[in-house]
Amino acid sequence: KLCGYLNKLGIKGPIKTWKSRWFFYDENKCCLLYYRTAQDINPLGSVDLSSASFDCKMEIGEGVFEIRTPSRAFTLKAISKQAMMYWLQQLQMRRWEFCNTQSRFPVGSSQLVNEPLARTRIDNEDFLPLVKTPTESVGLKAASLPAPQTSTALQNISLKHPWTEIQNTVYNICGSKQLWGNNGSVFNFDEFQEHPENVDEEQEAEVEAGCAVKEGTLEDGKMGPRLNWIRKARWMNSGFPGSEELSREKNSVDKVSVLQQQILTLTEEVKSQKELVKLLHKALEAAQQEKRVSSMYLTAAEDKDRLELVRHKVRQISDLTNRLEALEQEKKELEQILTLRDSHIQELKEHVQLLMEKNHAKQEVIMTLTEQMARELSDPLQEANTITVETLHKQQEEIEHLKDDIDAYKTQNQFLNSEIHQVTRLWTSVAENEKALLMKCACLQARNCQMESKYLTVLRKLQEAVPDLPSSHAELVKNLIQEALQWDVKEEAEEGFNLNPVSEYDEYGFMTVPDYEIEDWKLLAKIQALEIKSNKLRSQEIVEKPLRDRWNSIGELNPSAELKSLIRSGIPVEHRQRVWRWMVSRHCSPVPGHYQRLLEQSRSTEHPACRQIELDLPRTLTNNKHFSSPTSQLIPKLRRVLLAFSWHNPAIGYCQGLNRLAAVALLVLEDEESAFWCLVYVVENLMPADYYSDTLITSQVDQRVFKDFLSEKLPRLMAHFEQYRIDVSLITFNWFLVAFVDSLVSDILLRVWDAFLYEGTKVIFRYALAIFKYNEEEILRIHDSVEIYQYLRFFTRMITDGRKLMNIAFNDLNPFPMKLLRNRRSMHREELEAELCELEQIKAAYVKERAEQGP
């Protein structure tokens, strides 16, 4: 019997899985029944082989083959390549035997059936030798073996046939012994146990004759394949046909040449056989198509149905005839057009010839005139004779006057040179004095900022001690704080003084002093703004001006160590837009017209994320004047960029946090299409995969990696956090998700983004560690978990020295290899995925338990 275990690929549901099934060939119906186990009584389904085709899928995996029926394709997998070939050969033979039995054709057609049967078997042997029966996986012995195990018990159960599964389970549990004894199953194991010797004899006969059919007797016409296989085996054992000739050769060189010739002959023969196989495959497909049509004609119950099939063929012939006539008509029209074009080309050639003749005539005229002019210019004596003596006298007088003018101009030139020299010296002296005054003014402004900052700090300390002060002193402190917060710069500017250089907004529209509702926070924000301005004024001449000069000297941008160092130091405002565009275009080439097509799509079809985008727009960069109001100019641009990205990347669509990334890109790049490609570059190139997915799995992995680095680089601080049970990921998760937007002041934030766009996510790790190291001592002095969380919530806003933070990030934290970061990410991702899988299993078990308990 043709039966055995095979793996069947399930095609239902979102996940395709292999399921172990017991397959049994039904000779009466020419179909392949499949069960979950060999002991089941009811099949889960069947595969009709009468009109099926077979194909082996070597590219998918070893042992995989496909049975394609008119209604469906079944993908199966045997345990080995040998078992796969055995199944394919046996299924071909069984299909052929069923299709050519006399009972399925009218009487008198036996000659037409039997002759092709014998001939086809002989032809098939020329392609592939019959495979030896793999008794460990095919046949009745395989039924007594345990079914192959799957990764989970539920994976092998057929969810499509629950009733059949229940019947088989009940049958196996309750009545398997009695039913097996009474031959109640489709497999008679008693017969197998009573005649084990016969089975072995049959298997030995199959090995010797190359036949895999276990039941029935071979007819006289079927003995040809056995004899042919025996002859082939003897021929293979006897070696190549030229072995006797090789034995007569005495010279080894001749033997090698003969063998090479045989190799070439066999190679050519293999190529021809491959071509023959391709032709036979095409012929087989055509024959199967014709067979289906003929079967429909033969199986038609009435003459009316047959007549309808004939009419269908006539209509097809008529359609093909009409198409042929239309093509012939089109051919005639094309020939006429070709004739007209040939005539037109001939006319154009004649016109070109005429133009060439005219051009030649014009060139001759030009040559004649040129020769005439040359002759006239070659005779200067004739022109000289026409000048009179009077004319010569006038010319001499004019020459004398010109000489006098030249002398006057020389004197004037000498005077002007001396004047320019003196004015240049004066201008240089004034410029040096102005530079010295500017530096002195900058120092005074920096000192004034420091003094005002210290003054505000003292007021803040007094504010904290207000409950302990007398009421009059407390009222005085409150008035001083209000005056400090309402200090208007314009009033001092009207008086001619400008020692407080803090403006309301910076170059990109960020508020230098955020408008907090709590008075204490306002005071801290103003203190911070003053300190930032003081640091900027101090470093303006020493650091900023040399960096600006180096940036001005750079022409075309090319990756280099010098450029990397400059970008880490911060890109000047006037160069930032150009450098950002270059960094984006290096790794993410914009596709012309793609952004406009996405906008058209967003206008015609509403995206599911449209509502969430509208909710997030008013919450984007509320401390920036370009986004603080719903009527701001950049709000519509931000909306279009986010909608376009949601259509561009449907796997992510929209994730909270993308609005802040796009907003920063809009502020710097200004053009919304450039901002869109910058967002694409950050999400799809810089950030790892799944960073903005529904599960945010990669973002969670980075938090675990960051904790490892924090333990290694800042062990005292990490021990302090562990002592008070502080989970830093509650603070840092948002840093990584939006690259510090809304966490750092604008000046430091844009410097971080400069390096982030050039180097990638490693910069975020560096700056996150640097922020904790910058404030390490302050955090270690706090010994209460609630106060630590309150401090960590706003401590990034207290960072005022961007240069110091940059030195910590890129110097104090070295070494920081990218390979280590990749390895840590890989390790923690595996751990996190295992934990998530375990949680899913617990959840599934809980749901199952609740379902079993009932309501």
JSON list of C-alpha atoms in Angstrom, two decimals, residues 208-345:
[
{"chain": "A", "resi": 208, "resn": "GLU", "atom": "CA", "xyz": [15.64, -5.95, -7.52]},
{"chain": "A", "resi": 209, "resn": "ALA", "atom": "CA", "xyz": [13.16, -5.03, -10.23]},
{"chain": "A", "resi": 210, "resn": "GLY", "atom": "CA", "xyz": [12.83, -1.30, -9.38]},
{"chain": "A", "resi": 211, "resn": "CYS", "atom": "CA", "xyz": [9.05, -1.49, -8.85]},
{"chain": "A", "resi": 212, "resn": "ALA", "atom": "CA", "xyz": [7.26, 0.26, -5.95]},
{"chain": "A", "resi": 213, "resn": "VAL", "atom": "CA", "xyz": [3.77, -1.23, -6.30]},
{"chain": "A", "resi": 214, "resn": "LYS", "atom": "CA", "xyz": [2.93, -3.59, -3.41]},
{"chain": "A", "resi": 215, "resn": "GLU", "atom": "CA", "xyz": [-0.54, -4.82, -4.44]},
{"chain": "A", "resi": 216, "resn": "GLY", "atom": "CA", "xyz": [-1.76, -6.66, -7.52]},
{"chain": "A", "resi": 217, "resn": "THR", "atom": "CA", "xyz": [0.10, -8.73, -10.10]},
{"chain": "A", "resi": 218, "resn": "LEU", "atom": "CA", "xyz": [1.92, -7.29, -13.08]},
{"chain": "A", "resi": 219, "resn": "GLU", "atom": "CA", "xyz": [0.50, -8.11, -16.48]},
{"chain": "A", "resi": 220, "resn": "ASP", "atom": "CA", "xyz": [2.55, -9.44, -19.35]},
{"chain": "A", "resi": 221, "resn": "GLY", "atom": "CA", "xyz": [2.78, -6.04, -20.89]},
{"chain": "A", "resi": 222, "resn": "LYS", "atom": "CA", "xyz": [4.24, -4.64, -17.67]},
{"chain": "A", "resi": 223, "resn": "MET", "atom": "CA", "xyz": [7.24, -6.95, -17.48]},
{"chain": "A", "resi": 224, "resn": "GLY", "atom": "CA", "xyz": [9.19, -4.70, -19.82]},
{"chain": "A", "resi": 225, "resn": "PRO", "atom": "CA", "xyz": [10.13, -2.16, -17.13]},
{"chain": "A", "resi": 226, "resn": "ARG", "atom": "CA", "xyz": [11.51, -4.87, -14.81]},
{"chain": "A", "resi": 227, "resn": "LEU", "atom": "CA", "xyz": [13.70, -6.33, -17.55]},
{"chain": "A", "resi": 228, "resn": "ASN", "atom": "CA", "xyz": [14.78, -2.90, -18.70]},
{"chain": "A", "resi": 229, "resn": "TRP", "atom": "CA", "xyz": [15.84, -1.90, -15.17]},
{"chain": "A", "resi": 230, "resn": "ILE", "atom": "CA", "xyz": [17.78, -5.15, -14.75]},
{"chain": "A", "resi": 231, "resn": "ARG", "atom": "CA", "xyz": [19.60, -4.47, -18.01]},
{"chain": "A", "resi": 232, "resn": "LYS", "atom": "CA", "xyz": [20.38, -0.92, -16.84]},
{"chain": "A", "resi": 233, "resn": "ALA", "atom": "CA", "xyz": [21.76, -2.18, -13.53]},
{"chain": "A", "resi": 234, "resn": "ARG", "atom": "CA", "xyz": [23.98, -4.66, -15.32]},
{"chain": "A", "resi": 235, "resn": "TRP", "atom": "CA", "xyz": [25.15, -1.96, -17.70]},
{"chain": "A", "resi": 236, "resn": "MET", "atom": "CA", "xyz": [26.03, 0.37, -14.81]},
{"chain": "A", "resi": 237, "resn": "ASN", "atom": "CA", "xyz": [27.90, -2.44, -13.00]},
{"chain": "A", "resi": 238, "resn": "SER", "atom": "CA", "xyz": [29.84, -3.33, -16.10]},
{"chain": "A", "resi": 239, "resn": "GLY", "atom": "CA", "xyz": [31.15, 0.23, -16.46]},
{"chain": "A", "resi": 240, "resn": "PHE", "atom": "CA", "xyz": [31.22, 2.44, -19.56]},
{"chain": "A", "resi": 241, "resn": "PRO", "atom": "CA", "xyz": [30.92, 0.87, -23.05]},
{"chain": "A", "resi": 242, "resn": "GLY", "atom": "CA", "xyz": [34.52, 1.72, -23.79]},
{"chain": "A", "resi": 243, "resn": "SER", "atom": "CA", "xyz": [36.04, -0.21, -20.86]},
{"chain": "A", "resi": 244, "resn": "GLU", "atom": "CA", "xyz": [37.32, -3.10, -23.06]},
{"chain": "A", "resi": 245, "resn": "GLU", "atom": "CA", "xyz": [38.98, -0.60, -25.34]},
{"chain": "A", "resi": 246, "resn": "LEU", "atom": "CA", "xyz": [40.66, 1.04, -22.34]},
{"chain": "A", "resi": 247, "resn": "SER", "atom": "CA", "xyz": [41.99, -2.31, -21.15]},
{"chain": "A", "resi": 248, "resn": "ARG", "atom": "CA", "xyz": [43.71, -2.87, -24.51]},
{"chain": "A", "resi": 249, "resn": "GLU", "atom": "CA", "xyz": [45.44, 0.51, -24.34]},
{"chain": "A", "resi": 250, "resn": "LYS", "atom": "CA", "xyz": [49.01, 0.33, -23.09]},
{"chain": "A", "resi": 251, "resn": "ASN", "atom": "CA", "xyz": [49.73, 4.00, -22.88]},
{"chain": "A", "resi": 252, "resn": "SER", "atom": "CA", "xyz": [48.15, 5.92, -19.94]},
{"chain": "A", "resi": 253, "resn": "VAL", "atom": "CA", "xyz": [47.96, 9.09, -22.08]},
{"chain": "A", "resi": 254, "resn": "ASP", "atom": "CA", "xyz": [45.67, 7.32, -24.53]},
{"chain": "A", "resi": 255, "resn": "LYS", "atom": "CA", "xyz": [43.48, 6.15, -21.68]},
{"chain": "A", "resi": 256, "resn": "VAL", "atom": "CA", "xyz": [43.11, 9.72, -20.40]},
{"chain": "A", "resi": 257, "resn": "SER", "atom": "CA", "xyz": [42.21, 11.01, -23.87]},
{"chain": "A", "resi": 258, "resn": "VAL", "atom": "CA", "xyz": [39.63, 8.27, -24.30]},
{"chain": "A", "resi": 259, "resn": "LEU", "atom": "CA", "xyz": [38.10, 9.12, -20.90]},
{"chain": "A", "resi": 260, "resn": "GLN", "atom": "CA", "xyz": [38.00, 12.83, -21.71]},
{"chain": "A", "resi": 261, "resn": "GLN", "atom": "CA", "xyz": [36.29, 12.05, -24.98]},
{"chain": "A", "resi": 262, "resn": "GLN", "atom": "CA", "xyz": [33.73, 9.96, -23.12]},
{"chain": "A", "resi": 263, "resn": "ILE", "atom": "CA", "xyz": [33.17, 12.81, -20.64]},
{"chain": "A", "resi": 264, "resn": "LEU", "atom": "CA", "xyz": [32.49, 15.22, -23.51]},
{"chain": "A", "resi": 265, "resn": "THR", "atom": "CA", "xyz": [30.14, 12.74, -25.13]},
{"chain": "A", "resi": 266, "resn": "LEU", "atom": "CA", "xyz": [28.23, 12.18, -21.90]},
{"chain": "A", "resi": 267, "resn": "THR", "atom": "CA", "xyz": [28.07, 15.97, -21.25]},
{"chain": "A", "resi": 268, "resn": "GLU", "atom": "CA", "xyz": [26.54, 16.57, -24.66]},
{"chain": "A", "resi": 269, "resn": "GLU", "atom": "CA", "xyz": [24.12, 13.72, -24.08]},
{"chain": "A", "resi": 270, "resn": "VAL", "atom": "CA", "xyz": [23.06, 15.25, -20.73]},
{"chain": "A", "resi": 271, "resn": "LYS", "atom": "CA", "xyz": [22.45, 18.63, -22.38]},
{"chain": "A", "resi": 272, "resn": "SER", "atom": "CA", "xyz": [20.33, 17.03, -25.11]},
{"chain": "A", "resi": 273, "resn": "GLN", "atom": "CA", "xyz": [18.40, 15.08, -22.48]},
{"chain": "A", "resi": 274, "resn": "LYS", "atom": "CA", "xyz": [17.70, 18.31, -20.55]},
{"chain": "A", "resi": 275, "resn": "GLU", "atom": "CA", "xyz": [16.37, 19.95, -23.70]},
{"chain": "A", "resi": 276, "resn": "LEU", "atom": "CA", "xyz": [14.25, 16.88, -24.32]},
{"chain": "A", "resi": 277, "resn": "VAL", "atom": "CA", "xyz": [12.86, 17.10, -20.77]},
{"chain": "A", "resi": 278, "resn": "LYS", "atom": "CA", "xyz": [11.86, 20.74, -21.32]},
{"chain": "A", "resi": 279, "resn": "LEU", "atom": "CA", "xyz": [10.12, 19.87, -24.59]},
{"chain": "A", "resi": 280, "resn": "LEU", "atom": "CA", "xyz": [8.32, 16.95, -22.96]},
{"chain": "A", "resi": 281, "resn": "HIS", "atom": "CA", "xyz": [7.18, 19.20, -20.09]},
{"chain": "A", "resi": 282, "resn": "LYS", "atom": "CA", "xyz": [5.66, 21.63, -22.61]},
{"chain": "A", "resi": 283, "resn": "ALA", "atom": "CA", "xyz": [4.06, 18.77, -24.50]},
{"chain": "A", "resi": 284, "resn": "LEU", "atom": "CA", "xyz": [2.70, 17.39, -21.22]},
{"chain": "A", "resi": 285, "resn": "GLU", "atom": "CA", "xyz": [1.10, 20.74, -20.34]},
{"chain": "A", "resi": 286, "resn": "ALA", "atom": "CA", "xyz": [-0.53, 20.95, -23.78]},
{"chain": "A", "resi": 287, "resn": "ALA", "atom": "CA", "xyz": [-1.71, 17.34, -23.51]},
{"chain": "A", "resi": 288, "resn": "GLN", "atom": "CA", "xyz": [-3.19, 17.95, -20.07]},
{"chain": "A", "resi": 289, "resn": "GLN", "atom": "CA", "xyz": [-5.07, 20.98, -21.37]},
{"chain": "A", "resi": 290, "resn": "GLU", "atom": "CA", "xyz": [-6.40, 18.97, -24.29]},
{"chain": "A", "resi": 291, "resn": "LYS", "atom": "CA", "xyz": [-7.23, 16.12, -21.91]},
{"chain": "A", "resi": 292, "resn": "ARG", "atom": "CA", "xyz": [-9.35, 18.43, -19.74]},
{"chain": "A", "resi": 293, "resn": "VAL", "atom": "CA", "xyz": [-11.30, 19.65, -22.76]},
{"chain": "A", "resi": 294, "resn": "SER", "atom": "CA", "xyz": [-11.75, 16.09, -24.05]},
{"chain": "A", "resi": 295, "resn": "SER", "atom": "CA", "xyz": [-12.83, 14.93, -20.59]},
{"chain": "A", "resi": 296, "resn": "MET", "atom": "CA", "xyz": [-15.43, 17.67, -20.44]},
{"chain": "A", "resi": 297, "resn": "TYR", "atom": "CA", "xyz": [-16.65, 16.56, -23.87]},
{"chain": "A", "resi": 298, "resn": "LEU", "atom": "CA", "xyz": [-16.73, 12.85, -22.97]},
{"chain": "A", "resi": 299, "resn": "THR", "atom": "CA", "xyz": [-18.31, 13.37, -19.56]},
{"chain": "A", "resi": 300, "resn": "ALA", "atom": "CA", "xyz": [-21.09, 15.57, -20.97]},
{"chain": "A", "resi": 301, "resn": "ALA", "atom": "CA", "xyz": [-24.35, 13.91, -20.07]},
{"chain": "A", "resi": 302, "resn": "GLU", "atom": "CA", "xyz": [-26.40, 15.05, -23.10]},
{"chain": "A", "resi": 303, "resn": "ASP", "atom": "CA", "xyz": [-25.80, 15.96, -26.71]},
{"chain": "A", "resi": 304, "resn": "LYS", "atom": "CA", "xyz": [-26.87, 19.48, -25.82]},
{"chain": "A", "resi": 305, "resn": "ASP", "atom": "CA", "xyz": [-23.84, 19.93, -23.55]},
{"chain": "A", "resi": 306, "resn": "ARG", "atom": "CA", "xyz": [-21.51, 18.50, -26.18]},
{"chain": "A", "resi": 307, "resn": "LEU", "atom": "CA", "xyz": [-23.03, 20.79, -28.78]},
{"chain": "A", "resi": 308, "resn": "GLU", "atom": "CA", "xyz": [-22.42, 23.73, -26.46]},
{"chain": "A", "resi": 309, "resn": "LEU", "atom": "CA", "xyz": [-18.74, 22.75, -26.14]},
{"chain": "A", "resi": 310, "resn": "VAL", "atom": "CA", "xyz": [-18.44, 22.54, -29.95]},
{"chain": "A", "resi": 311, "resn": "ARG", "atom": "CA", "xyz": [-20.09, 25.94, -30.29]},
{"chain": "A", "resi": 312, "resn": "HIS", "atom": "CA", "xyz": [-17.62, 27.35, -27.75]},
{"chain": "A", "resi": 313, "resn": "LYS", "atom": "CA", "xyz": [-14.73, 26.04, -29.86]},
{"chain": "A", "resi": 314, "resn": "VAL", "atom": "CA", "xyz": [-16.33, 27.51, -33.01]},
{"chain": "A", "resi": 315, "resn": "ARG", "atom": "CA", "xyz": [-16.64, 30.87, -31.28]},
{"chain": "A", "resi": 316, "resn": "GLN", "atom": "CA", "xyz": [-12.97, 30.73, -30.28]},
{"chain": "A", "resi": 317, "resn": "ILE", "atom": "CA", "xyz": [-11.99, 29.92, -33.89]},
{"chain": "A", "resi": 318, "resn": "SER", "atom": "CA", "xyz": [-14.14, 32.82, -35.10]},
{"chain": "A", "resi": 319, "resn": "ASP", "atom": "CA", "xyz": [-12.51, 35.19, -32.61]},
{"chain": "A", "resi": 320, "resn": "LEU", "atom": "CA", "xyz": [-9.05, 34.10, -33.69]},
{"chain": "A", "resi": 321, "resn": "THR", "atom": "CA", "xyz": [-10.01, 34.56, -37.37]},
{"chain": "A", "resi": 322, "resn": "ASN", "atom": "CA", "xyz": [-11.26, 38.10, -36.65]},
{"chain": "A", "resi": 323, "resn": "ARG", "atom": "CA", "xyz": [-8.04, 38.90, -34.78]},
{"chain": "A", "resi": 324, "resn": "LEU", "atom": "CA", "xyz": [-6.00, 37.59, -37.73]},
{"chain": "A", "resi": 325, "resn": "GLU", "atom": "CA", "xyz": [-7.95, 39.76, -40.17]},
{"chain": "A", "resi": 326, "resn": "ALA", "atom": "CA", "xyz": [-7.51, 42.79, -37.92]},
{"chain": "A", "resi": 327, "resn": "LEU", "atom": "CA", "xyz": [-3.75, 42.16, -37.74]},
{"chain": "A", "resi": 328, "resn": "GLU", "atom": "CA", "xyz": [-3.53, 41.82, -41.54]},
{"chain": "A", "resi": 329, "resn": "GLN", "atom": "CA", "xyz": [-5.44, 45.10, -41.93]},
{"chain": "A", "resi": 330, "resn": "GLU", "atom": "CA", "xyz": [-3.08, 46.76, -39.45]},
{"chain": "A", "resi": 331, "resn": "LYS", "atom": "CA", "xyz": [-0.13, 45.36, -41.40]},
{"chain": "A", "resi": 332, "resn": "LYS", "atom": "CA", "xyz": [-1.42, 46.92, -44.63]},
{"chain": "A", "resi": 333, "resn": "GLU", "atom": "CA", "xyz": [-1.90, 50.28, -42.92]},
{"chain": "A", "resi": 334, "resn": "LEU", "atom": "CA", "xyz": [1.63, 50.15, -41.54]},
{"chain": "A", "resi": 335, "resn": "GLU", "atom": "CA", "xyz": [2.98, 49.36, -45.02]},
{"chain": "A", "resi": 336, "resn": "GLN", "atom": "CA", "xyz": [1.16, 52.40, -46.43]},
{"chain": "A", "resi": 337, "resn": "ILE", "atom": "CA", "xyz": [2.55, 54.61, -43.65]},
{"chain": "A", "resi": 338, "resn": "LEU", "atom": "CA", "xyz": [6.04, 53.25, -44.36]},
{"chain": "A", "resi": 339, "resn": "THR", "atom": "CA", "xyz": [5.67, 54.10, -48.07]},
{"chain": "A", "resi": 340, "resn": "LEU", "atom": "CA", "xyz": [4.59, 57.66, -47.22]},
{"chain": "A", "resi": 341, "resn": "ARG", "atom": "CA", "xyz": [7.53, 58.05, -44.87]},
{"chain": "A", "resi": 342, "resn": "ASP", "atom": "CA", "xyz": [9.96, 56.84, -47.53]},
{"chain": "A", "resi": 343, "resn": "SER", "atom": "CA", "xyz": [8.65, 59.42, -49.96]},
{"chain": "A", "resi": 344, "resn": "HIS", "atom": "CA", "xyz": [8.86, 62.13, -47.30]},
{"chain": "A", "resi": 345, "resn": "ILE", "atom": "CA", "xyz": [12.46, 61.16, -46.53]}
]
